mmCIF file of C-alpha atoms and ligand atoms in Angstrom:
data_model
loop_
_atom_site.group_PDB
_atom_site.id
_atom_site.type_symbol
_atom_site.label_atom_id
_atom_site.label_comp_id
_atom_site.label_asym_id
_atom_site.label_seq_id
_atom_site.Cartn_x
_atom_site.Cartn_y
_atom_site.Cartn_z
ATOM 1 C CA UNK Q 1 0.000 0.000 0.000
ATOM 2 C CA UNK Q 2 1.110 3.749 -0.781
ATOM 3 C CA UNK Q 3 0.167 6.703 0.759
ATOM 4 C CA UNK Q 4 0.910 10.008 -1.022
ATOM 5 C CA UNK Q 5 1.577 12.737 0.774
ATOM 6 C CA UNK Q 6 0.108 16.773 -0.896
ATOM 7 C CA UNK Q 7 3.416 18.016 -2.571
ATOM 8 C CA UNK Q 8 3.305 21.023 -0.337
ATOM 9 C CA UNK Q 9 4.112 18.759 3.369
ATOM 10 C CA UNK Q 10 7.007 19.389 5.163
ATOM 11 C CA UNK Q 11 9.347 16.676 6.997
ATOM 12 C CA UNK Q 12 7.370 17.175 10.243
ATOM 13 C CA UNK Q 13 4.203 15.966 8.422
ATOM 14 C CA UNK Q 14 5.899 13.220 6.928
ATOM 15 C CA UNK Q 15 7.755 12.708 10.576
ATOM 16 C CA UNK Q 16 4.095 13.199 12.100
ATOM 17 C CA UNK Q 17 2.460 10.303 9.917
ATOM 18 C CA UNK Q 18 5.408 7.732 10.318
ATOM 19 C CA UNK Q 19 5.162 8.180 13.767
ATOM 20 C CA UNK Q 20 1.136 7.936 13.783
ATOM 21 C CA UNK Q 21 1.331 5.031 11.246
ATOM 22 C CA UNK Q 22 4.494 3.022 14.258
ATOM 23 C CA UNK Q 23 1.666 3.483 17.119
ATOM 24 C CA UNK Q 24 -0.936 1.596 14.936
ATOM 25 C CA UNK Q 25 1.704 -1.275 14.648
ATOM 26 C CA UNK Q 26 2.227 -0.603 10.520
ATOM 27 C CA UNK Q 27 5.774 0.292 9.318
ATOM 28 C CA UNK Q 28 5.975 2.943 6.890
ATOM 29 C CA UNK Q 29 9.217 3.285 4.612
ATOM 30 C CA UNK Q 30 9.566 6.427 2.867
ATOM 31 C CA UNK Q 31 10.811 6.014 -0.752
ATOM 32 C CA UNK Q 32 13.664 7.726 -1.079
ATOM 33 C CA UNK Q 33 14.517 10.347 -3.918
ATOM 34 C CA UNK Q 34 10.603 10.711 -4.807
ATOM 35 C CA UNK Q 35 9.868 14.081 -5.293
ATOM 36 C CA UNK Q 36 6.233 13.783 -4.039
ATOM 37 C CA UNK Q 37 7.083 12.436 -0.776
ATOM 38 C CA UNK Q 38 5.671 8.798 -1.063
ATOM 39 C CA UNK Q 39 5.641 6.323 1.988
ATOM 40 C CA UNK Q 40 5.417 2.660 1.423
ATOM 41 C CA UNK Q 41 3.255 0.820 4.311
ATOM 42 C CA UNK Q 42 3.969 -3.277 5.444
ATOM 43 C CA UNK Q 43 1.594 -4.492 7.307
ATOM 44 C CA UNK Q 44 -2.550 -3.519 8.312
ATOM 45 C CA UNK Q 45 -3.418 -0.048 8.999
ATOM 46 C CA UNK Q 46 -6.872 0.141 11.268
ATOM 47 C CA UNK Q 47 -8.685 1.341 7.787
ATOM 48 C CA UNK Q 48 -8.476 3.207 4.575
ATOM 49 C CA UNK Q 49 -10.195 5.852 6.256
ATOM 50 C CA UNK Q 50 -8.037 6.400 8.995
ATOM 51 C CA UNK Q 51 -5.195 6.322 6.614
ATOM 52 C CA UNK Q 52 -6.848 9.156 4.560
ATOM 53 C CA UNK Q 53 -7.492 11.734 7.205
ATOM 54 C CA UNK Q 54 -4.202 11.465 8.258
ATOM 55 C CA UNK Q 55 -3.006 14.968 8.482
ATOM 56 C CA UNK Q 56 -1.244 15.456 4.790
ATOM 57 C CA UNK Q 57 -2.296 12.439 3.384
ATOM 58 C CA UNK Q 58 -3.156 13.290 -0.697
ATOM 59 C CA UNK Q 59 -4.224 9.417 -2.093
ATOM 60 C CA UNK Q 60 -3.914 5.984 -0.381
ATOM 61 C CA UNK Q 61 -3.195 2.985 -3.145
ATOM 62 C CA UNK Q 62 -3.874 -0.089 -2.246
ATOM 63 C CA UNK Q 63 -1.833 -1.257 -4.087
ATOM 64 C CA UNK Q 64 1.555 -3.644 -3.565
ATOM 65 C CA UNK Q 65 3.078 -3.415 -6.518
ATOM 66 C CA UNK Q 66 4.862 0.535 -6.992
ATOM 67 C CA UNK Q 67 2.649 2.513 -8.654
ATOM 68 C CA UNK Q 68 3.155 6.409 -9.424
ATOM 69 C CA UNK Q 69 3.803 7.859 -12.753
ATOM 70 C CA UNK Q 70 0.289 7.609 -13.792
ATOM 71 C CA UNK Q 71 -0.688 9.821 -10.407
ATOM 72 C CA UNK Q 72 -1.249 13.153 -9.822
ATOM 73 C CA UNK Q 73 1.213 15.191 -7.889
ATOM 74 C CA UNK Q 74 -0.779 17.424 -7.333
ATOM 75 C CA UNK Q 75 -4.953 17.880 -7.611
ATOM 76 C CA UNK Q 76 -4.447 20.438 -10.664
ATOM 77 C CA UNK Q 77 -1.988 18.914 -12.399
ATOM 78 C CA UNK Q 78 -2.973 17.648 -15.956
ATOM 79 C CA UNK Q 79 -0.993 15.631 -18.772
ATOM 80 C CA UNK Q 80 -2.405 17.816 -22.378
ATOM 81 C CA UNK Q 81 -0.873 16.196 -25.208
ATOM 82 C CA UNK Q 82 -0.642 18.418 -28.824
ATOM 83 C CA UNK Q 83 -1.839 16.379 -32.212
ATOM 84 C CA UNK Q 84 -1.255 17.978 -35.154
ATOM 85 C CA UNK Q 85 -2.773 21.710 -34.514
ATOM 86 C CA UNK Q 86 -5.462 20.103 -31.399
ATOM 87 C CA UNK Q 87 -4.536 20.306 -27.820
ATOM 88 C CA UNK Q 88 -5.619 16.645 -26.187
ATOM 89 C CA UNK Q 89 -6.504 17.267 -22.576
ATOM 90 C CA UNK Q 90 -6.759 20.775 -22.878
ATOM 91 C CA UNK Q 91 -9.986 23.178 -23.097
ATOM 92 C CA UNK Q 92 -11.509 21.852 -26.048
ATOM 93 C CA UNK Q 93 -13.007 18.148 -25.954
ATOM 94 C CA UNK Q 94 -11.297 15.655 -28.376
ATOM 95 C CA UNK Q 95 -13.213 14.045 -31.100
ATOM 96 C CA UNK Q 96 -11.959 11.083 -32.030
ATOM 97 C CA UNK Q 97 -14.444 9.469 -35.300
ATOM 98 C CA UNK Q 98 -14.429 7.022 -38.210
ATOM 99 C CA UNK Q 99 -15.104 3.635 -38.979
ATOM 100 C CA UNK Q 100 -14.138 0.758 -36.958
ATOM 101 C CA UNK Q 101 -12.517 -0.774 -39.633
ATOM 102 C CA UNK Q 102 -10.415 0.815 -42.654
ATOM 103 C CA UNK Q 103 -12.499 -1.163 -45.352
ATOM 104 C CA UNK Q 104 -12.080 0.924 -48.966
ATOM 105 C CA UNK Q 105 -10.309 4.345 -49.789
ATOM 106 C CA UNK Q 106 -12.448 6.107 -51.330
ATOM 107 C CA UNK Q 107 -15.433 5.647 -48.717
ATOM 108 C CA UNK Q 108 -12.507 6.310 -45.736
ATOM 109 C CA UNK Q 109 -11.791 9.093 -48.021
ATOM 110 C CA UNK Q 110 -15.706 10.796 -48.304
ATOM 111 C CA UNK Q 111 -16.267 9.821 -44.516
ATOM 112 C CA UNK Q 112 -13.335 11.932 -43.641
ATOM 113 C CA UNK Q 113 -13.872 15.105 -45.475
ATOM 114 C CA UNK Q 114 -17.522 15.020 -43.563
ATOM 115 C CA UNK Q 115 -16.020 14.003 -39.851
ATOM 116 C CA UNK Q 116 -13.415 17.337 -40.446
ATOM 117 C CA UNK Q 117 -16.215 19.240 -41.708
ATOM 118 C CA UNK Q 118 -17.877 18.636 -38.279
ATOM 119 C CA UNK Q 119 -15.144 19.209 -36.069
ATOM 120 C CA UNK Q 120 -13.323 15.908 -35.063
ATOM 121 C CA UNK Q 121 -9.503 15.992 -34.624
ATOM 122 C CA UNK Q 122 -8.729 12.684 -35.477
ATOM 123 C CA UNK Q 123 -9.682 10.057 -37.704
ATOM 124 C CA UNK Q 124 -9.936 6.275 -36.578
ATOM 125 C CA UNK Q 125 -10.268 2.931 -38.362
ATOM 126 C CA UNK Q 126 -8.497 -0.245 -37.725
ATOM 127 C CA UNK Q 127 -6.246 -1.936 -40.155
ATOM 128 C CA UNK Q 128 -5.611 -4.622 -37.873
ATOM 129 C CA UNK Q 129 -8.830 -5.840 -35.924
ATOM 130 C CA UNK Q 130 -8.553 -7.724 -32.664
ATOM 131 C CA UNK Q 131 -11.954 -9.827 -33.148
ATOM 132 C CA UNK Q 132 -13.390 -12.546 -30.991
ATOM 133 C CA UNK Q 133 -14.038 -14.962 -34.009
ATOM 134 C CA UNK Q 134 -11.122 -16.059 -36.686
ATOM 135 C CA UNK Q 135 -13.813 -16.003 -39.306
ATOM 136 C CA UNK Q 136 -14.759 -12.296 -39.062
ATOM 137 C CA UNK Q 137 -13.065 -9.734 -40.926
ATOM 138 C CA UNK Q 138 -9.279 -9.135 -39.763
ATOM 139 C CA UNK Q 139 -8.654 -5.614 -41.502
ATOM 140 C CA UNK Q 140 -6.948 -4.636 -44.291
ATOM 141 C CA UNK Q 141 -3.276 -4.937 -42.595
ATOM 142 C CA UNK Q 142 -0.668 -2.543 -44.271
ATOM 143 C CA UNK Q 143 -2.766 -1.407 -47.067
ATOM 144 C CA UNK Q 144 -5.586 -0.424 -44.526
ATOM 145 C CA UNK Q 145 -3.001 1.681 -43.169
ATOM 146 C CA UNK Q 146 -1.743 3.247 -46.067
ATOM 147 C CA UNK Q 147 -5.272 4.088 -47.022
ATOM 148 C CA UNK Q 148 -5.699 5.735 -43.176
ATOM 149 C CA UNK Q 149 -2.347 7.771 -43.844
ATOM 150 C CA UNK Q 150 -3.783 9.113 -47.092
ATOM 151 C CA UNK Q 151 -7.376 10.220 -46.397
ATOM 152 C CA UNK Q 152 -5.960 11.281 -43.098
ATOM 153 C CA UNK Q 153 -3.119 13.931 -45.124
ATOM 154 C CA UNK Q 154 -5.926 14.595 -47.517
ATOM 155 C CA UNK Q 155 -8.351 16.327 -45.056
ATOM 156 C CA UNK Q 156 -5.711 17.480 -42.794
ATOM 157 C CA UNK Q 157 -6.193 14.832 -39.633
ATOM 158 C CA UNK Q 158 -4.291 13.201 -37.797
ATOM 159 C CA UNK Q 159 -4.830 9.321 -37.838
ATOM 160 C CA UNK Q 160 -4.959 6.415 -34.739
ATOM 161 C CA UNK Q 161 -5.216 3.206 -35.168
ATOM 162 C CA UNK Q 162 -4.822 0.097 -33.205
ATOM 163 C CA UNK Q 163 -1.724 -2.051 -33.343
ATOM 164 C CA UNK Q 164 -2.419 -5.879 -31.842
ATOM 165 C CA UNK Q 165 1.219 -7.040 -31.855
ATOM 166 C CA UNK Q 166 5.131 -6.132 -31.926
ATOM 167 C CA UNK Q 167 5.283 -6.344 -35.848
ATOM 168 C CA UNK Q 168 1.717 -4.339 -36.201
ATOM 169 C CA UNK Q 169 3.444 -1.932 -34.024
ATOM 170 C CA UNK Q 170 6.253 -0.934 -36.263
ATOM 171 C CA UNK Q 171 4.043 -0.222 -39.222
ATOM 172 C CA UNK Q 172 1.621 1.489 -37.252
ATOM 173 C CA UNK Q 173 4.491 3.966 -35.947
ATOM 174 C CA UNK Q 174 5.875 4.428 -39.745
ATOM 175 C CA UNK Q 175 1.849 5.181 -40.503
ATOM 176 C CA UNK Q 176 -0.361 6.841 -37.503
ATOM 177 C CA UNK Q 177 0.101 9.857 -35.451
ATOM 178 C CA UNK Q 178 -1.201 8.200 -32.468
ATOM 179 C CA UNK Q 179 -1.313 4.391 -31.797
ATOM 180 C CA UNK Q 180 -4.056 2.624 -29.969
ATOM 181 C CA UNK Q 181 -3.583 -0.132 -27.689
ATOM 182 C CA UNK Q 182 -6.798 -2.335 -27.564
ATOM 183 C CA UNK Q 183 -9.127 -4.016 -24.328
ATOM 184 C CA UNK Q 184 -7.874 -6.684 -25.077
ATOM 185 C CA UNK Q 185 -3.895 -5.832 -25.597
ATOM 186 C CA UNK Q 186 -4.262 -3.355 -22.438
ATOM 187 C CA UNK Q 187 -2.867 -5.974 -20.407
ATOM 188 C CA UNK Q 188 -0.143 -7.337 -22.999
ATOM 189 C CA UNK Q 189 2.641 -6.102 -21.089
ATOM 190 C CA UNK Q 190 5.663 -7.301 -23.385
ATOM 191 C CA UNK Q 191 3.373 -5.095 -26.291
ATOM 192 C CA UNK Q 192 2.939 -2.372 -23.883
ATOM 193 C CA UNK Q 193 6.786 -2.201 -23.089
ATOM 194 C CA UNK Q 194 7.220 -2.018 -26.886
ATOM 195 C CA UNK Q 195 4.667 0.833 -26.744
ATOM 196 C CA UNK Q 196 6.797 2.683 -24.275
ATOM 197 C CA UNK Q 197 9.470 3.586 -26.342
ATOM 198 C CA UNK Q 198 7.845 3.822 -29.438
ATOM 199 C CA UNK Q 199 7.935 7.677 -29.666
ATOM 200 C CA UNK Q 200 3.479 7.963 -30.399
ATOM 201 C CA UNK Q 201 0.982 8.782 -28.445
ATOM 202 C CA UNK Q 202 -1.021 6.310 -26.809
ATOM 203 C CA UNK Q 203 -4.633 5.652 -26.645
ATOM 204 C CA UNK Q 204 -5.077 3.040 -24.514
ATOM 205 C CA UNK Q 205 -8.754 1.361 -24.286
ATOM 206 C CA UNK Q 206 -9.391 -0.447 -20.872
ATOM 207 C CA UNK Q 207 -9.403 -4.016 -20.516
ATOM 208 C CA UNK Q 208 -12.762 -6.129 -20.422
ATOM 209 C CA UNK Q 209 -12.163 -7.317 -16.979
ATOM 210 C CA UNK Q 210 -9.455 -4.425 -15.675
ATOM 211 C CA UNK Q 211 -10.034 -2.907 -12.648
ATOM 212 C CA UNK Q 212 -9.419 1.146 -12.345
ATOM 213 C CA UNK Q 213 -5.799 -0.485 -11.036
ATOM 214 C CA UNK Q 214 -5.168 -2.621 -13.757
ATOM 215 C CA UNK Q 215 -6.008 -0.299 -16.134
ATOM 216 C CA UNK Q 216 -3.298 2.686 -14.409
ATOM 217 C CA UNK Q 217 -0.649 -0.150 -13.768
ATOM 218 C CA UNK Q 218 -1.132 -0.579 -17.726
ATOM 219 C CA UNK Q 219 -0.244 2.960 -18.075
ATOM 220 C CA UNK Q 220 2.604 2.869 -15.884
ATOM 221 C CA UNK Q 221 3.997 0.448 -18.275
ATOM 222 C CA UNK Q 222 4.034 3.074 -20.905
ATOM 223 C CA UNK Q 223 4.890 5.944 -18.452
ATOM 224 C CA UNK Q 224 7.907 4.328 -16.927
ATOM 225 C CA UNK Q 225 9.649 3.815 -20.271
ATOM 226 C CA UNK Q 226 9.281 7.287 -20.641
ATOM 227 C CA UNK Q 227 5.885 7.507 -22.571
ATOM 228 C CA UNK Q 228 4.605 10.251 -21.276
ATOM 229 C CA UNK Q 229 1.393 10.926 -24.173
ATOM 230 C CA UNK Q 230 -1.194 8.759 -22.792
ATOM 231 C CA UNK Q 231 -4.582 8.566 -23.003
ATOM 232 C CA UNK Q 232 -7.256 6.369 -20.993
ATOM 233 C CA UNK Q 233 -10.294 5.482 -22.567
ATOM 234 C CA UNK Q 234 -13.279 3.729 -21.073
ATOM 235 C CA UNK Q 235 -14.924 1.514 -23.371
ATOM 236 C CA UNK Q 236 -17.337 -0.858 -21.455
ATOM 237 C CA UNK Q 237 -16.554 -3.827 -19.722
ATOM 238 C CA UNK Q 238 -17.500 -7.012 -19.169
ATOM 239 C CA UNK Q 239 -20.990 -7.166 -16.431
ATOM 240 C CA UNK Q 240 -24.105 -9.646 -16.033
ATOM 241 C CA UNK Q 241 -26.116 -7.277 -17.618
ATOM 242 C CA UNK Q 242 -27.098 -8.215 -21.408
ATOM 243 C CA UNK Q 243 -29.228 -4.995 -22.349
ATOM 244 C CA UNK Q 244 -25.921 -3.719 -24.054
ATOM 245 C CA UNK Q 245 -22.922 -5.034 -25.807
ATOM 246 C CA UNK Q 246 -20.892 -3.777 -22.481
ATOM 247 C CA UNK Q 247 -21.655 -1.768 -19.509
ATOM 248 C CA UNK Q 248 -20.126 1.677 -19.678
ATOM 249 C CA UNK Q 249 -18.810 2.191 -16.519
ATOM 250 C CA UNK Q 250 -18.930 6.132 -16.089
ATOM 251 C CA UNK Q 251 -17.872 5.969 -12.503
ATOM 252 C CA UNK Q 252 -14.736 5.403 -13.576
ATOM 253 C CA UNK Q 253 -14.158 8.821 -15.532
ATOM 254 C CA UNK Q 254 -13.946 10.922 -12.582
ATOM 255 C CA UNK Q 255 -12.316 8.428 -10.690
ATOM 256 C CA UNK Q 256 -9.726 8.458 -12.636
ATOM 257 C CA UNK Q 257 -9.858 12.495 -13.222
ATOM 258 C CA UNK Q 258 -9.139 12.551 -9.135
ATOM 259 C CA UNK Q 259 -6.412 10.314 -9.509
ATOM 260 C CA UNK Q 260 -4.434 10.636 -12.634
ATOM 261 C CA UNK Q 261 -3.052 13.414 -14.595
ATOM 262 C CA UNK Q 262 -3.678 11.414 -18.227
ATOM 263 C CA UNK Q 263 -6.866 12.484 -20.207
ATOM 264 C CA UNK Q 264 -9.493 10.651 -19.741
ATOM 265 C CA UNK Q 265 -11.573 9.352 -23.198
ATOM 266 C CA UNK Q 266 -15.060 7.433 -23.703
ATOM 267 C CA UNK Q 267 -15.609 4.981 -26.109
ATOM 268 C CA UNK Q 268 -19.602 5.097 -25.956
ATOM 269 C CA UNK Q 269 -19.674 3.036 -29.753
ATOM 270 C CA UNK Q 270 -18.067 -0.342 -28.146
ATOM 271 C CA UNK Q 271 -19.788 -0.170 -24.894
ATOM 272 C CA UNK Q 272 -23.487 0.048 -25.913
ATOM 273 C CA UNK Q 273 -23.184 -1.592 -29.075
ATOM 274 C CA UNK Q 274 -26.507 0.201 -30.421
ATOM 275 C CA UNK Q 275 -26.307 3.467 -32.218
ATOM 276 C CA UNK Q 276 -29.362 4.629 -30.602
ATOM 277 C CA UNK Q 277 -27.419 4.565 -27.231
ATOM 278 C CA UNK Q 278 -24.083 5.923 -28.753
ATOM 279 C CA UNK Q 279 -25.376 9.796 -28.704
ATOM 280 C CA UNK Q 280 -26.688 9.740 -25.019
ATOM 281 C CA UNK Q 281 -23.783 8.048 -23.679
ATOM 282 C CA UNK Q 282 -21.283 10.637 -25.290
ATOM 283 C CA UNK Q 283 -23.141 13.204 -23.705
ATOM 284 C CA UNK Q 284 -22.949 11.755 -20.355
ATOM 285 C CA UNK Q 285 -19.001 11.117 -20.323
ATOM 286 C CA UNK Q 286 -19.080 14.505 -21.335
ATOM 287 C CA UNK Q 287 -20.776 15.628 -18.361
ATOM 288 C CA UNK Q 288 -19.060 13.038 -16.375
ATOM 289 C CA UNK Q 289 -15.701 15.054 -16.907
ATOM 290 C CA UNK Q 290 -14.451 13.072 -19.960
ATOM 291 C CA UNK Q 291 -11.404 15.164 -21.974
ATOM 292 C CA UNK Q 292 -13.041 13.541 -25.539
ATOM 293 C CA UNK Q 293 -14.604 10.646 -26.990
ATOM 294 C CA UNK Q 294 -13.796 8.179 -29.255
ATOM 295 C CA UNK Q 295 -16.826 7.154 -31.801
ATOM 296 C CA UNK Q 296 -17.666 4.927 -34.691
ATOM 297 C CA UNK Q 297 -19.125 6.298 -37.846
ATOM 298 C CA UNK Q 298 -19.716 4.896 -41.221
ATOM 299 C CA UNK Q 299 -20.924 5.872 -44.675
ATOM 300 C CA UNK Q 300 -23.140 3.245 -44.674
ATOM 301 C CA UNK Q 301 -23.666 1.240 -41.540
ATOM 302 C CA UNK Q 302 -25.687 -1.250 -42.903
ATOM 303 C CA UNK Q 303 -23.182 -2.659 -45.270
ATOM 304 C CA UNK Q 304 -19.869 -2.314 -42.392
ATOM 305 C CA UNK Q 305 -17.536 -5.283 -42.225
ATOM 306 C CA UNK Q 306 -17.258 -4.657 -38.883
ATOM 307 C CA UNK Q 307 -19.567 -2.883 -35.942
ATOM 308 C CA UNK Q 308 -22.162 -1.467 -38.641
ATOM 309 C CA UNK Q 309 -24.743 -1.681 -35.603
ATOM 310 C CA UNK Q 310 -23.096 0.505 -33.359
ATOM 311 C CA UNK Q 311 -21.970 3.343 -36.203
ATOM 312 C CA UNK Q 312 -23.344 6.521 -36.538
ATOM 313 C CA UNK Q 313 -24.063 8.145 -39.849
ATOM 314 C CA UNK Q 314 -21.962 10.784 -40.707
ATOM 315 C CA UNK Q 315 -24.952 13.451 -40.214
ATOM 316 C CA UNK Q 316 -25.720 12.480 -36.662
ATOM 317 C CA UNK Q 317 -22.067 12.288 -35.666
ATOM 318 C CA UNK Q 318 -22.261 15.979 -37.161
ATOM 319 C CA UNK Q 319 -25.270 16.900 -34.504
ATOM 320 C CA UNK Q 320 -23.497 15.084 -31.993
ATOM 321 C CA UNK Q 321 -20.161 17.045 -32.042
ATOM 322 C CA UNK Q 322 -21.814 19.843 -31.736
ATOM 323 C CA UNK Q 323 -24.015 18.668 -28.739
ATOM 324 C CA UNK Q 324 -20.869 17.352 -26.982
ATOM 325 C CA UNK Q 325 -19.082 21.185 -27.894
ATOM 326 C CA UNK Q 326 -22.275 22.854 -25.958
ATOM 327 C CA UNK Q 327 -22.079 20.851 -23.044
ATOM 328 C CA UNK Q 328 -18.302 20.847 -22.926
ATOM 329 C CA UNK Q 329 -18.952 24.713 -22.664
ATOM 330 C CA UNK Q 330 -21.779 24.287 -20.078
ATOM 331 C CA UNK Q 331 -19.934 21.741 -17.756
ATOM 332 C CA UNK Q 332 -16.303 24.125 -17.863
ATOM 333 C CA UNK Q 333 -17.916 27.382 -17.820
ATOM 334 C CA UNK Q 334 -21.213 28.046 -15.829
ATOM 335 C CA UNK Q 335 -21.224 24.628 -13.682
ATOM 336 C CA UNK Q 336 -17.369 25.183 -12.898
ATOM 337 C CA UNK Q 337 -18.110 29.090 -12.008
ATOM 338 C CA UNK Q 338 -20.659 27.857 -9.553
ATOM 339 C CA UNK Q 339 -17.858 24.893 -7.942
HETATM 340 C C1 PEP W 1 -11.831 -0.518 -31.649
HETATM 341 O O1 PEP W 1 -11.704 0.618 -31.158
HETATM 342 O O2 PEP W 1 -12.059 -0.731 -32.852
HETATM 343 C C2 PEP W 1 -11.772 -1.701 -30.754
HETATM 344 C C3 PEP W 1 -11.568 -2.922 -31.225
HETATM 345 O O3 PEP W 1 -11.962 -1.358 -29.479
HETATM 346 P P1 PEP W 1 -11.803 -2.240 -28.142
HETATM 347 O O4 PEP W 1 -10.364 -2.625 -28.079
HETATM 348 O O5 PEP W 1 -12.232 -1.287 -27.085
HETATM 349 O O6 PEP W 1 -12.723 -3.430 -28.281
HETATM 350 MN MN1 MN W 2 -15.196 -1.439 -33.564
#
């Protein structure tokens, strides 16, 4: 377990809670050369709570495994990551659209001159699909990239897309401005280690099963190899509860807003799995706190090689970016003014 201490605590505090922490029978070991004072516990504090209100106490992890990059040092302090011309993390909210799969250029081509036209930053689409059955559709591979690259330069976005393995990776770097790590790669750690010191930005989608520690242990992989452009994105996980493809779990966004300086994304396309969910769900992470989304959209859903049912039309994705740009305003500018 770690307990971090608020940036601004003298040596008396952290003398004060080492002493505190001997007379409840726990031994606390500062780490040494951390500049935000961090104190390593062995053994069973009385409670979490206690912990907390200790006098200078910032976050208690429960963790046993070290655990800090990914943490705030202090409650402002935010990770903003420039794209291209677009500030990620910063006042605007990041759009993130396009098809789930890169499937034909000229269609990747038309649905990107409409998703600039309404305001995204990047365009997505997969040239190398992670999907649960060998028979579907696997993605285009190199070409689908090459295709991305193109009607990304041609409309003036910048272009993610997912790489699923070490030798993905290294076309995905000569291709994408930003890579993105998949659920179900989020906790491939000798990928994630490539990831690290791959010189892109990271988008990495939480894991189907990952708890909120999983999923910043995950980023610590990418942080600690000096990785500092990451971004979390919730994306629904894995619940008894069959009314959608996944359950969003929105309680995680500012969860992880208190705890981490990263931006924080929602993926409201994989979790639902309906486009008739996908607008009201990317209004809620946006009122949640999320920093962007990330959503599908295709030309023609109906004929999609992959997630067709959960893709909006280029037209609503148009109404929704502009929903998601009022509320942004609304949620940073009124409701912030009145704390
Ligand atoms: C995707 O974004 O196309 C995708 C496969 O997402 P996830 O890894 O969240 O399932
Ligand atoms: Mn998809």
């Amino acid at each position: 377990m770690l307990l971090f201490l608020h940036p601004d605590s003298t040596d008396q505090t952290g003398e004060a809670i080492l002493s505190a922490l001997r007379e409840a029978g726990v031994e606390g070991r500062p780490i040494t050369g951390h500049p935000r004072r961090v104190i390593r516990l062995r053994g069973a504090p009385p409670s979490l709570d206690w912990l907390r209100g200790l006098p200078g106490v910032m976050h208690v992890i429960p963790a046993q495994r070290p655990f800090h990059l990914a943490l705030k040092e202090t409650p402002e302090q935010k990770t903003t990551i420039r794209v291209a011309d677009h500030t990620i993390g910063g006042a605007e909210p990041t759009l993130i659209a396009g098809p789930c799969a890169v499937e034909d250029g000229d269609e990747l081509m038309t649905v990107a001159k409409s998703l600039k036209r309404s305001g995204a930053h990047l365009l997505r689409g997969g040239a190398y699909k992670p999907r649960s059955s060998p028979y579907d559709f696997q993605g285009l591979g190199r070409a689908g990239l090459e295709m991305l690259a193109r009607a990304g330069r041609s409309v003036g976005l910048p272009v993610v897309t997912e790489a699923v393995d070490e030798r993905s990776l290294d076309e995905v770097v000569e291709f994408a401005q930003v890579v993105q790590i998949g659920a179900r790669n989020m906790q491939n750690y000798a990928l994630l280690k490539r990831v690290g010191t791959c010189g892109l930005p990271v988008f990495l989608k939480r894991g189907l099963a990952a708890t909120l520690e999983d999923f910043l242990l995950a980023a610590e992989y990418l942080l600690e190899l000096g990785n500092n452009d990451v971004m979390l994105c919730e994306r629904g996980i894995r619940t008894f509860s069959d009314h959608s493809r996944f359950t969003l779990d929105l309680a995680i966004v500012p969860r992880l807003q208190e705890l981490s300086h990263l931006p924080v994304f929602v993926d409201p396309s994989h979790a639902s799995g309906r486009r008739a969910s996908v607008a009201a769900l990317a209004r809620a992470a946006i009122a949640a706190g999320a920093n962007g989304v990330m959503i599908e959209v295709h030309p023609n859903p109906g004929h999609a090689l992959c997630d067709g049912p959960q893709s909006l039309e280029p037209e609503a994705f148009d109404h929704l970016a502009e929903e998601i740009r009022l509320l942004a305003t609304v949620r940073d500018g009124q409701l912030a003014e009145k704390g």
